[in-house]
PDB file of C-alpha atoms in Angstrom:
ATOM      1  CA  UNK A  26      71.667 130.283 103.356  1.00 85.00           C
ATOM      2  CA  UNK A  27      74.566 132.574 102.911  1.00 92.00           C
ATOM      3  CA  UNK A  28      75.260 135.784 101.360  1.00 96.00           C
ATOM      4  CA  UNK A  29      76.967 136.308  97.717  1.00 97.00           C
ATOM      5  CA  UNK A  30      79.417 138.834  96.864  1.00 96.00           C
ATOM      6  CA  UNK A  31      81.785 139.228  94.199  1.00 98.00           C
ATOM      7  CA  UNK A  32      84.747 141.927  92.788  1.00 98.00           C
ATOM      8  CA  UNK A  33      87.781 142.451  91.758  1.00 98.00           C
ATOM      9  CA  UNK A  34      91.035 142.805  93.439  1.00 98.00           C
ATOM     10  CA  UNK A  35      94.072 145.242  91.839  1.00 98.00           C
ATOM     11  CA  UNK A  36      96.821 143.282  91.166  1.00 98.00           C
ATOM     12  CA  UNK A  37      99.862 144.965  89.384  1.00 98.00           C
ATOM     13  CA  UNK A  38      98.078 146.229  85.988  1.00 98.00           C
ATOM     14  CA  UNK A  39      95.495 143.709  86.150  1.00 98.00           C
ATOM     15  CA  UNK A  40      92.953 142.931  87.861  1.00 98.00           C
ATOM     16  CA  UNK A  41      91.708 139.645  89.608  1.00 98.00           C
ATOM     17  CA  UNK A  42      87.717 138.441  90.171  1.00 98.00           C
ATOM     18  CA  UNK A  43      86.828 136.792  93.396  1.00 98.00           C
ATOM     19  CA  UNK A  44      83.697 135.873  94.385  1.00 98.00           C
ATOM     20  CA  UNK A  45      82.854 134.912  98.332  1.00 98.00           C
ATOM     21  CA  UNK A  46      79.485 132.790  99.715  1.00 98.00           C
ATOM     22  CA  UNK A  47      79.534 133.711 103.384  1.00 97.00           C
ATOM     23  CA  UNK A  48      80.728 136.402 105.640  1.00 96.00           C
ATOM     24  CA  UNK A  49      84.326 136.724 106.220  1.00 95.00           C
ATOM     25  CA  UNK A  50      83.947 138.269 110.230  1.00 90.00           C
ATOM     26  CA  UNK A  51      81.954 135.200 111.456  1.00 93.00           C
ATOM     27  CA  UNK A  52      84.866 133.806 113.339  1.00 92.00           C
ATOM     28  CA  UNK A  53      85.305 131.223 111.325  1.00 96.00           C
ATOM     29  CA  UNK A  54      88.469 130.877 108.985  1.00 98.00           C
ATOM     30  CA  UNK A  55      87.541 131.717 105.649  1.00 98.00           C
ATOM     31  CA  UNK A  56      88.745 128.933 102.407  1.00 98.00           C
ATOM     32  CA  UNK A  57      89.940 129.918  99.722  1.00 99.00           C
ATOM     33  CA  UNK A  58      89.985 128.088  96.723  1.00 99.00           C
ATOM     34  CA  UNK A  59      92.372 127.739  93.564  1.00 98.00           C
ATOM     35  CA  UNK A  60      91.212 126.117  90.710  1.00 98.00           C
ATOM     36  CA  UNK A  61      93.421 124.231  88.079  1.00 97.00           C
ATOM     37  CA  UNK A  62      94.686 124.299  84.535  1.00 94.00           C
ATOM     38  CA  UNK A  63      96.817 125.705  85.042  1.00 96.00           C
ATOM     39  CA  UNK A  64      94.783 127.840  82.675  1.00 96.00           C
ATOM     40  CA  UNK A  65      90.893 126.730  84.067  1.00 97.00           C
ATOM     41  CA  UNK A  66      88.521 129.091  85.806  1.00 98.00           C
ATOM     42  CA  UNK A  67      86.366 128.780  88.887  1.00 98.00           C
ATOM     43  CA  UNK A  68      82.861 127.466  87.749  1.00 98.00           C
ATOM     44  CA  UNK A  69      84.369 123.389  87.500  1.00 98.00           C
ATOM     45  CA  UNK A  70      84.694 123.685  91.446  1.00 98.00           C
ATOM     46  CA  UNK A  71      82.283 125.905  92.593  1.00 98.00           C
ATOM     47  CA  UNK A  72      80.680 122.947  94.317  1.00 98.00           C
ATOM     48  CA  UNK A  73      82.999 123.849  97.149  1.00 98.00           C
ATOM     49  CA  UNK A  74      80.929 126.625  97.542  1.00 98.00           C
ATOM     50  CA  UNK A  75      78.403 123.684  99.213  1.00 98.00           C
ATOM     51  CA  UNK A  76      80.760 123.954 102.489  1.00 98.00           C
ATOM     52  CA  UNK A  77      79.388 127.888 103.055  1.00 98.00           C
ATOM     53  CA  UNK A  78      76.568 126.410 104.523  1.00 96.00           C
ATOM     54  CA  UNK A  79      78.495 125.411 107.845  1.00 93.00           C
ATOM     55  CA  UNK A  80      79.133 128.599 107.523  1.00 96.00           C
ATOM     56  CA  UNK A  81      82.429 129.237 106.883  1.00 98.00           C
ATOM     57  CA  UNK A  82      82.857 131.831 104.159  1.00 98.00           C
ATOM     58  CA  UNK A  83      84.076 130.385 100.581  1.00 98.00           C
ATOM     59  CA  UNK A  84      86.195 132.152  97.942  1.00 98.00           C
ATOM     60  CA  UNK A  85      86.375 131.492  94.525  1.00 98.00           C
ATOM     61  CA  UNK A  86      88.752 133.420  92.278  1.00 99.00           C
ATOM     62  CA  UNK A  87      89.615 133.247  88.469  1.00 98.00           C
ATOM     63  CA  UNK A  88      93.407 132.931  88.266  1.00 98.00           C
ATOM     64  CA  UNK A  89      95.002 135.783  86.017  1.00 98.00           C
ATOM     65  CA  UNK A  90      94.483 135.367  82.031  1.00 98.00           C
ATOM     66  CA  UNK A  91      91.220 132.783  83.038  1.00 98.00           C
ATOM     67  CA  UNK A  92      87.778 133.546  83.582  1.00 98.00           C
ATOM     68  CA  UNK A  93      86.231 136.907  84.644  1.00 98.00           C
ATOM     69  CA  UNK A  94      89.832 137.933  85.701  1.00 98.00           C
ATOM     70  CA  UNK A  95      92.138 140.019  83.403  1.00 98.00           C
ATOM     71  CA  UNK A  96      92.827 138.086  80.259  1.00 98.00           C
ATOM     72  CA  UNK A  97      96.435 138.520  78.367  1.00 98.00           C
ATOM     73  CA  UNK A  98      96.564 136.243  75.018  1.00 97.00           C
ATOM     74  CA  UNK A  99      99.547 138.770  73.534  1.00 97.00           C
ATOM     75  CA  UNK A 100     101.449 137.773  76.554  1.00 97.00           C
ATOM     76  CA  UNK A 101     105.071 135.742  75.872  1.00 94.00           C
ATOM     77  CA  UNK A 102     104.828 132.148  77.737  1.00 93.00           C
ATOM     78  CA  UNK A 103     107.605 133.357  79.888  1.00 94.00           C
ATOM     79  CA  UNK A 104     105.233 135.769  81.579  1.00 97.00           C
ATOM     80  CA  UNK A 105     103.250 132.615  82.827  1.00 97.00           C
ATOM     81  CA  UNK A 106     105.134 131.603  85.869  1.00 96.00           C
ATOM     82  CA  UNK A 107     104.567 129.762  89.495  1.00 97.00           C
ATOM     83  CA  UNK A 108     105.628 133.233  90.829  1.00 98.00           C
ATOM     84  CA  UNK A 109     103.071 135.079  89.213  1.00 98.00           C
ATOM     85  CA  UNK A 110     100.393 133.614  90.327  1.00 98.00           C
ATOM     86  CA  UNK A 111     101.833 133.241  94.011  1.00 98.00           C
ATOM     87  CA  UNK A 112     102.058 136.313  93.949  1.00 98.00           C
ATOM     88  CA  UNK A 113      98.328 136.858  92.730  1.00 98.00           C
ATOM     89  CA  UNK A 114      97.177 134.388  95.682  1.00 98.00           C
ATOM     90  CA  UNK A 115      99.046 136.587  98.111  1.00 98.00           C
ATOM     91  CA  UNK A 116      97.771 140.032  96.893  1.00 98.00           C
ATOM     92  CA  UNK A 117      94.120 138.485  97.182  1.00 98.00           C
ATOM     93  CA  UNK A 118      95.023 137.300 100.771  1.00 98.00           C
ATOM     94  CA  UNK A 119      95.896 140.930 101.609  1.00 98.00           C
ATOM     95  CA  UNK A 120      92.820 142.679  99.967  1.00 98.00           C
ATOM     96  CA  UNK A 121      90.701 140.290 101.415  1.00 98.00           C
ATOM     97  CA  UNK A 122      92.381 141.107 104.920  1.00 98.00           C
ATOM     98  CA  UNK A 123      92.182 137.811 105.486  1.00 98.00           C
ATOM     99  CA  UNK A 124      96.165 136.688 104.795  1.00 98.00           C
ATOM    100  CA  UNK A 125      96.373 136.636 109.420  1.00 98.00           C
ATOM    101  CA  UNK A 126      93.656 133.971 109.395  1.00 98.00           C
ATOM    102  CA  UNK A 127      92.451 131.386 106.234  1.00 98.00           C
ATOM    103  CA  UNK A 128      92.813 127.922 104.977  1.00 98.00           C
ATOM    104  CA  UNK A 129      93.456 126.851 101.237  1.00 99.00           C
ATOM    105  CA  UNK A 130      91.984 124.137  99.166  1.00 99.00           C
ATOM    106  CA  UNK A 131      94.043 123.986  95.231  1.00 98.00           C
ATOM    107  CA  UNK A 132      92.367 121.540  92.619  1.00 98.00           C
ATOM    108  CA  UNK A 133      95.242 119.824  90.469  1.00 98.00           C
ATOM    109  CA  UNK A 134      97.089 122.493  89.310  1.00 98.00           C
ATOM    110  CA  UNK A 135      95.439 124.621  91.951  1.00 98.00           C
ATOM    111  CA  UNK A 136      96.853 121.825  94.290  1.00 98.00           C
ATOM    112  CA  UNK A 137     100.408 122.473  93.161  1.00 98.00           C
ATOM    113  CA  UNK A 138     100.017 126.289  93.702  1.00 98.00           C
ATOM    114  CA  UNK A 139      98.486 125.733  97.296  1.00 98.00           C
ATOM    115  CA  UNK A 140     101.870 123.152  98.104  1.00 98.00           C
ATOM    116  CA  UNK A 141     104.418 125.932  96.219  1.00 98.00           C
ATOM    117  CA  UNK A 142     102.411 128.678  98.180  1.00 98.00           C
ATOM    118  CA  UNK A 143     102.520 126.449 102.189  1.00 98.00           C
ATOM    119  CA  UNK A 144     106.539 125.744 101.844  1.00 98.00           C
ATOM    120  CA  UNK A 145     106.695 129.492 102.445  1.00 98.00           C
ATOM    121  CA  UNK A 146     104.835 128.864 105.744  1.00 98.00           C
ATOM    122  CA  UNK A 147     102.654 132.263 105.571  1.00 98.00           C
ATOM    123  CA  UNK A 148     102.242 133.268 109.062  1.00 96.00           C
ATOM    124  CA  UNK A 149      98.054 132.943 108.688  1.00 98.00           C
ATOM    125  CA  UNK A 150      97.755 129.834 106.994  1.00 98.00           C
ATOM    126  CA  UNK A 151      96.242 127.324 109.218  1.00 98.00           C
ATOM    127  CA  UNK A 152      95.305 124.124 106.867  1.00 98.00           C
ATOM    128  CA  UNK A 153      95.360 123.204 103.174  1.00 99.00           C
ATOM    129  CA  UNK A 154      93.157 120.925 101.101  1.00 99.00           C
ATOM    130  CA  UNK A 155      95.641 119.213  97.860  1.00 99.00           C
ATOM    131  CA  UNK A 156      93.318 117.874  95.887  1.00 98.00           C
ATOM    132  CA  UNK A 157      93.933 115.374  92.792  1.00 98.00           C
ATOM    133  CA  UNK A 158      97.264 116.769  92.226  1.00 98.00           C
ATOM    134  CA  UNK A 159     101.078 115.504  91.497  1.00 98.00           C
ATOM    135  CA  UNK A 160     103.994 116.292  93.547  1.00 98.00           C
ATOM    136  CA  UNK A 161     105.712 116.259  90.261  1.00 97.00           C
ATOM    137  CA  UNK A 162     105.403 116.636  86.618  1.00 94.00           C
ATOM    138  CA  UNK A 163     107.786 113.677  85.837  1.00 95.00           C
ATOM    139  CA  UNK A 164     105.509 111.990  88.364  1.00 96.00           C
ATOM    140  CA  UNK A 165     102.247 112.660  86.346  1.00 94.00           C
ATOM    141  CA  UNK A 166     103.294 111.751  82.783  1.00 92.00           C
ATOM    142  CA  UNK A 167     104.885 108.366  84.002  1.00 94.00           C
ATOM    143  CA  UNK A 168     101.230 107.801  85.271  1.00 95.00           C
ATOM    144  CA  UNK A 169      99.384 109.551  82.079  1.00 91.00           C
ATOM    145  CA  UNK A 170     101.621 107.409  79.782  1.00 91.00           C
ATOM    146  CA  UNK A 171     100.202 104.511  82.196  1.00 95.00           C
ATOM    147  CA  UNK A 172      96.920 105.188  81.286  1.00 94.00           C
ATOM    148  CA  UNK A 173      97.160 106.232  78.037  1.00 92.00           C
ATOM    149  CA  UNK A 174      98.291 102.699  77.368  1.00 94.00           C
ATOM    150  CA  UNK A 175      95.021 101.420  78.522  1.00 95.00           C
ATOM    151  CA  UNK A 176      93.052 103.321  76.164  1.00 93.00           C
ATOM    152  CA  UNK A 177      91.549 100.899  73.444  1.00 94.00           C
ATOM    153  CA  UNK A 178      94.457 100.932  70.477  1.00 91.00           C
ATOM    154  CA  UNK A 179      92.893 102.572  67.870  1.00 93.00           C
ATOM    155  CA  UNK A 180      92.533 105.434  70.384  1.00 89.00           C
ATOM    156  CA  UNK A 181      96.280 105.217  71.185  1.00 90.00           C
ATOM    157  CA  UNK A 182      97.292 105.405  67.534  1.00 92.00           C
ATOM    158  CA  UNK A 183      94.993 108.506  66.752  1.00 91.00           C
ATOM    159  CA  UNK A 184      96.392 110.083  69.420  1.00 87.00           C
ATOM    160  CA  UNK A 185      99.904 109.276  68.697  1.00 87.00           C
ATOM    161  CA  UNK A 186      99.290 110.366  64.406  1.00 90.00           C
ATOM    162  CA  UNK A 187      98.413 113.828  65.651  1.00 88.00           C
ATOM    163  CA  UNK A 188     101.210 114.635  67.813  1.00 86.00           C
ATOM    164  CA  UNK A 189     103.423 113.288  65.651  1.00 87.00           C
ATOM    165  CA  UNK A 190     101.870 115.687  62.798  1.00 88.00           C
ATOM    166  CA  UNK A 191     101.266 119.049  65.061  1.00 85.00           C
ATOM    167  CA  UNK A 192      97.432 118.616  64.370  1.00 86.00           C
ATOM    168  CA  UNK A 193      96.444 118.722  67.954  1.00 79.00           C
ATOM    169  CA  UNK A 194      93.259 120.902  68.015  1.00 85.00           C
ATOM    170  CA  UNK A 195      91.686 118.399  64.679  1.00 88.00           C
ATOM    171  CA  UNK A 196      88.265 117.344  65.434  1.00 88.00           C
ATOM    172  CA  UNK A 197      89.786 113.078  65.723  1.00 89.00           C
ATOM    173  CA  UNK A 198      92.650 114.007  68.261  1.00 88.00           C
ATOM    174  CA  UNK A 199      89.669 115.834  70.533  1.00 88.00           C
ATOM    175  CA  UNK A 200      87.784 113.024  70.158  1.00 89.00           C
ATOM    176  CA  UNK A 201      90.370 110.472  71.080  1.00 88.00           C
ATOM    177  CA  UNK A 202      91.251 112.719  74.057  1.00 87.00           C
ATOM    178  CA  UNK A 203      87.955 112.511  75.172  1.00 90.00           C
ATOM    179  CA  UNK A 204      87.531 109.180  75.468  1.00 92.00           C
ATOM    180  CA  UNK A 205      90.991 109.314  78.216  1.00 92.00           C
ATOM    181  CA  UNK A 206      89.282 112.383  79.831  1.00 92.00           C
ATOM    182  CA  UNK A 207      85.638 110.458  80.266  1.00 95.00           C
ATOM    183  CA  UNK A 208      87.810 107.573  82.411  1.00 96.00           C
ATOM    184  CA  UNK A 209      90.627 109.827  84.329  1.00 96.00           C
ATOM    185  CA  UNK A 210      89.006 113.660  84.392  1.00 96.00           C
ATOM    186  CA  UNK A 211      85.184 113.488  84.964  1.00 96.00           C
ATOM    187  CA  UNK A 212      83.347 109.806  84.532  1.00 97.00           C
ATOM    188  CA  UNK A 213      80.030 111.498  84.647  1.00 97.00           C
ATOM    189  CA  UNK A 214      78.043 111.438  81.632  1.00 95.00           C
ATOM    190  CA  UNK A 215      77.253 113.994  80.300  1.00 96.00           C
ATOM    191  CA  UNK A 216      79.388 116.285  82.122  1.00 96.00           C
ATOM    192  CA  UNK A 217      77.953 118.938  84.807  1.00 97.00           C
ATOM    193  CA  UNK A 218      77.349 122.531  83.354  1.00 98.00           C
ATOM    194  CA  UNK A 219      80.105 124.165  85.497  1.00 97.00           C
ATOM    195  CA  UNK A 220      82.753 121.645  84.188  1.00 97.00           C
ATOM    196  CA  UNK A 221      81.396 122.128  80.664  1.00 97.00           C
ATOM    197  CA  UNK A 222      82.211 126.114  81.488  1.00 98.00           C
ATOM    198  CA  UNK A 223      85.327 125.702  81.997  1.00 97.00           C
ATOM    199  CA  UNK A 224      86.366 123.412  79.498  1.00 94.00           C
ATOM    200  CA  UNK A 225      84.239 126.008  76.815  1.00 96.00           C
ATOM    201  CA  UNK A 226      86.324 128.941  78.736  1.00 96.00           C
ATOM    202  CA  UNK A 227      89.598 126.900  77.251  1.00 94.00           C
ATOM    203  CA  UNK A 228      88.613 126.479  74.083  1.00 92.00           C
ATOM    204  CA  UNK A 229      87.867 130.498  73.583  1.00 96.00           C
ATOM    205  CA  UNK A 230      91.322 131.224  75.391  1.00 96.00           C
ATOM    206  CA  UNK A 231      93.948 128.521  75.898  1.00 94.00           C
ATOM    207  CA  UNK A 232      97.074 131.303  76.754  1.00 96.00           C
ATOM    208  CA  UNK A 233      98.199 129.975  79.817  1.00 97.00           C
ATOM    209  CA  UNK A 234      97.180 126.424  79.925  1.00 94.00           C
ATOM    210  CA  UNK A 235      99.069 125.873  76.153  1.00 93.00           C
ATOM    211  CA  UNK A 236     101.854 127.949  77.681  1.00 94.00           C
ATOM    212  CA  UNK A 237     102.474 126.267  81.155  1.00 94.00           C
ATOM    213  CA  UNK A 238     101.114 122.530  80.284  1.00 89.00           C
ATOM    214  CA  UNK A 239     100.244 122.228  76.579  1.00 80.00           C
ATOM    215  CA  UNK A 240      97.873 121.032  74.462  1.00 78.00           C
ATOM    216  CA  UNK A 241      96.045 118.128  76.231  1.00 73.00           C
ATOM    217  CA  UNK A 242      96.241 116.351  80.078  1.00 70.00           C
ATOM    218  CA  UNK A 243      98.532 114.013  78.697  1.00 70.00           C
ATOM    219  CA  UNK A 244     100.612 115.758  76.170  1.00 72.00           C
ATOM    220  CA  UNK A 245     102.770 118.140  78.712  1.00 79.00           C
ATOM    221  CA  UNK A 246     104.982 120.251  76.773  1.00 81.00           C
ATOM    222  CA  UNK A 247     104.777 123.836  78.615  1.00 85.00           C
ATOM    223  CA  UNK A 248     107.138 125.302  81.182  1.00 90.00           C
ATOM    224  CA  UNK A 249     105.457 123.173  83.676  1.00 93.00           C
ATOM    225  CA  UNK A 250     107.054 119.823  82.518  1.00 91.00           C
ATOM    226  CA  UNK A 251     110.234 119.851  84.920  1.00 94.00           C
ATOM    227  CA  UNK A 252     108.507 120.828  87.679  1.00 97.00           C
ATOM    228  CA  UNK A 253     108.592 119.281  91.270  1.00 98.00           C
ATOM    229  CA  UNK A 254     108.024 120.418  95.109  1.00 98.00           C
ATOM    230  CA  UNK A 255     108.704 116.984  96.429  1.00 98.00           C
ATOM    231  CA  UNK A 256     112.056 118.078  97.969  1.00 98.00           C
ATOM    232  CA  UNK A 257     110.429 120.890 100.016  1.00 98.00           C
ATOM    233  CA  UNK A 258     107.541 119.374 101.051  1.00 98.00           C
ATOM    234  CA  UNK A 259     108.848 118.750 104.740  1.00 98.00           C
ATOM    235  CA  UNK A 260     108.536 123.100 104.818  1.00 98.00           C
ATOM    236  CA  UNK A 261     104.714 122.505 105.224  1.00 98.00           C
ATOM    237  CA  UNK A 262     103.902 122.915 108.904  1.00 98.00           C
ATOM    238  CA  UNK A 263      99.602 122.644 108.296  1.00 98.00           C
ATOM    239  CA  UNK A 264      97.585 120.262 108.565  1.00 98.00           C
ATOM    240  CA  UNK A 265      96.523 118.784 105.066  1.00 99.00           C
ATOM    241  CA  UNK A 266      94.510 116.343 103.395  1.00 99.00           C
ATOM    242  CA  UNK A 267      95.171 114.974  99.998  1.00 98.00           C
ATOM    243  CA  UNK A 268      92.225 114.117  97.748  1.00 98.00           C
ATOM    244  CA  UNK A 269      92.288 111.516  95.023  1.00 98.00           C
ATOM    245  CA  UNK A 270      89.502 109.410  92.640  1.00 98.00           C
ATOM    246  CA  UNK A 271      90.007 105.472  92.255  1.00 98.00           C
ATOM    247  CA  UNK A 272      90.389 106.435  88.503  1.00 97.00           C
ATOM    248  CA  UNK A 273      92.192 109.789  88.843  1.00 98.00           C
ATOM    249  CA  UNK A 274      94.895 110.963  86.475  1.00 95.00           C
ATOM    250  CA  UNK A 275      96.582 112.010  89.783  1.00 97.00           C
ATOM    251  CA  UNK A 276      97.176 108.149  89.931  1.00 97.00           C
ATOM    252  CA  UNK A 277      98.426 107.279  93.822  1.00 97.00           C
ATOM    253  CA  UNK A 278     102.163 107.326  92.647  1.00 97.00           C
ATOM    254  CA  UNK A 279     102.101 111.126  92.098  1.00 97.00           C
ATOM    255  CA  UNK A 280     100.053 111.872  95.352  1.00 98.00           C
ATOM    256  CA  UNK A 281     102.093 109.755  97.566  1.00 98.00           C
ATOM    257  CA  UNK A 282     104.925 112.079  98.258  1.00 98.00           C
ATOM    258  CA  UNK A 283     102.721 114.554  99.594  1.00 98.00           C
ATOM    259  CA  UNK A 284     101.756 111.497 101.846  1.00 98.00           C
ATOM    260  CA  UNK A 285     105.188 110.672 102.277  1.00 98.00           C
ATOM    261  CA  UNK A 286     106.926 113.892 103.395  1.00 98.00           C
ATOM    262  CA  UNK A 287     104.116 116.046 104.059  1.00 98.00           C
ATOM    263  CA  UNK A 288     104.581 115.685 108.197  1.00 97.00           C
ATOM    264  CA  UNK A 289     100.556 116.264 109.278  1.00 98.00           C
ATOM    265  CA  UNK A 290      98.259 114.623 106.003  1.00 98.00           C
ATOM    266  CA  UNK A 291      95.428 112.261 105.801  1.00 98.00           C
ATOM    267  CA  UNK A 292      94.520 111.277 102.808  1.00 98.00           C
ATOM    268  CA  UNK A 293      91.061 110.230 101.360  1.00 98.00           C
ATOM    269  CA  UNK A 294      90.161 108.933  98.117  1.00 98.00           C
ATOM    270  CA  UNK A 295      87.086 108.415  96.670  1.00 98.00           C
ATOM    271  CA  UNK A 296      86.312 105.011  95.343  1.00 98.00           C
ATOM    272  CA  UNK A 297      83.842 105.972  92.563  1.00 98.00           C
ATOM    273  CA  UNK A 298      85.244 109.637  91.159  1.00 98.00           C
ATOM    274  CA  UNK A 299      88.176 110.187  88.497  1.00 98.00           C
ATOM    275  CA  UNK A 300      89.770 113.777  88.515  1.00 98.00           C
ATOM    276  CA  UNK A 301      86.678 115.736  89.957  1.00 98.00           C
ATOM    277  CA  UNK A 302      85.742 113.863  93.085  1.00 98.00           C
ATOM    278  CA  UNK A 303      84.073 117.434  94.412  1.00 98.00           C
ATOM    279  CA  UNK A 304      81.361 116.487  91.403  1.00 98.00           C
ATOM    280  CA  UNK A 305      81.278 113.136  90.919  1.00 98.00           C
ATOM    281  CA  UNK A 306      80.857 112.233  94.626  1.00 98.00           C
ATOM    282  CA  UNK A 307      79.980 115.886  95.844  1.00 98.00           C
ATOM    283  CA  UNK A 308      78.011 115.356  98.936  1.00 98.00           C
ATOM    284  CA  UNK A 309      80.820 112.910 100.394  1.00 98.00           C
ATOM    285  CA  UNK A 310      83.827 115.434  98.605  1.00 98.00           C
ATOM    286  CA  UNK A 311      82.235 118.292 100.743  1.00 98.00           C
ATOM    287  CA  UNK A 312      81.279 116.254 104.282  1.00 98.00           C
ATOM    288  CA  UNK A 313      85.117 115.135 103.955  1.00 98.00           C
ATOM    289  CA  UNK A 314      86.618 118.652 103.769  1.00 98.00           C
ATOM    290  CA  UNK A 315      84.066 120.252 105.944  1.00 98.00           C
ATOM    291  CA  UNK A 316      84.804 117.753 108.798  1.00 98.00           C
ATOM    292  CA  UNK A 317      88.373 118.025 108.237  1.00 98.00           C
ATOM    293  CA  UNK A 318      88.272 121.917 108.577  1.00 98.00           C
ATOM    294  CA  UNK A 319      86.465 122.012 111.060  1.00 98.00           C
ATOM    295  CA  UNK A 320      88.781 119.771 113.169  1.00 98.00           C
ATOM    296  CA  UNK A 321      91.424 121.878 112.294  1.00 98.00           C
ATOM    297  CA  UNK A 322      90.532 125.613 112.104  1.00 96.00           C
TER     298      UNK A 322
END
């Protein structure tokens, strides 16, 4: 087994909770992991904490405004930017003492932090896991419109009354948007406990995630909706592997220009998993990026 320990790192006023499985002076390089939203918290991938028993120390972290880290509801959505939260990553790095030596593994959204945060090519980063995100946003609602249009029709129409109206958080449009998050997000039924935590987490406080993305996975309206790292992906000097599901709403036309311009990638996706591959084929998810780290670093 491996030992637990959690706190909190200082970051500008705030104040950001991390939690590591493992010892950080093994030798080994330590992975940190980012979880997505942007707006989720931790517990929907703490299965990665699975790979501490190679024993390479794991560490988890609520981004800022999610989870056990500071939250900030009054906050303007200008205050929710990429930088911010770069900036987070990097403070945790140094308080850690681990920013000479670690590898990092983003989720979705976390994916798209761990690409924006390898173009800078930190001096100690020595591989990255991207998993089941988009190289763009443009990308990823050309592929959620996709999908959405294979949703049965009376599902498409409910979904397209309310957002027409504004009456996105009525009791029908979650229920419609549940039926394209059971086929693209998590097909496993019911849904684990940690993913049901996060999702819960949401609900109570939905500041950054309505701010940067918007109101649903396939209704992008935040600050988020222009982005793209596709041009600077040739910066990233790491190894990487890309993670998708068959039936991901990372479909393979928004992963493949990490595949295309990324210089050193595999990629590996995971014939019977959606959006969460790292719970709805965990064993293989983890055996996959444990091998792949430990060929690597």
């Amino acid at each position: 087994m491996y030992t637990i320990h959690d706190g909190y790192a200082p970051f500008r006023d705030y104040k950001t909770w991390y939690r590591i499985c493992g010892d950080l002076r093994n030798g080994q390089t330590p992975l940190v992991v980012a979880h997505g939203g942007p707006g989720c918290t931790h517990d929907y991938v703490d299965a990665f904490r699975d790979i501490a028993k190679s024993g390479r120390a794991v560490i988890h972290y609520d981004q800022l405004g999610n989870g056990r880290s500071t939250h900030l509801p009054d906050k303007p959505a200008n205050f929710w930017q990429v930088s911010l939260f770069l900036d987070e990553l990097n403070n945790l790095l140094q308080h850690l003492g681990i920013a000479e030596n670690y590898a990092l593994l983003g989720q979705s959204w976390g994916g798209m932090l761990t690409a924006e945060h390898a173009v800078t090519r930190p001096a100690g980063l020595k591989a990255i896991v991207i998993a089941n995100s988009p190289a763009s946003m443009a990308l990823w609602l050309q592929a959620a419109a996709r999908l959405r249009a294979e949703l049965p029709p009376e599902v498409q129409e409910c979904l397209l009354i309310h957002e027409a109206a504004g009456t996105l958080t009525s009791d029908d449009y979650r229920a419609a948007s549940q039926v394209f998050y059971q086929r693209h997000v998590c097909r496993l039924d019911p849904w684990p406990d940690e993913v049901k935590r996060t999702f819960d987490a949401m609900d109570i406080d939905p500041t950054v995630y309505h701010a940067m993305n918007g109101p649903t996975e396939f209704h992008v309206i935040g600050s988020m909706k222009d982005w793209s790292i596709i041009d600077r992906l040739p910066a990233i000097s790491v190894p990487t592997l890309l993670i998708s599901g068959r039936y991901d709403e990372a479909a393979p036309e928004v992963v493949q220009p990490f595949a295309d311009h990324i210089p050193d990638n595999e990629w590996v996706i995971f014939e019977e998993s959606s959006h969460m591959p790292h719970v709805e084929e965990r064993e293989l998810c983890m055996e996959t990026v444990a091998a792949f780290l430990a060929k690597h670093c």
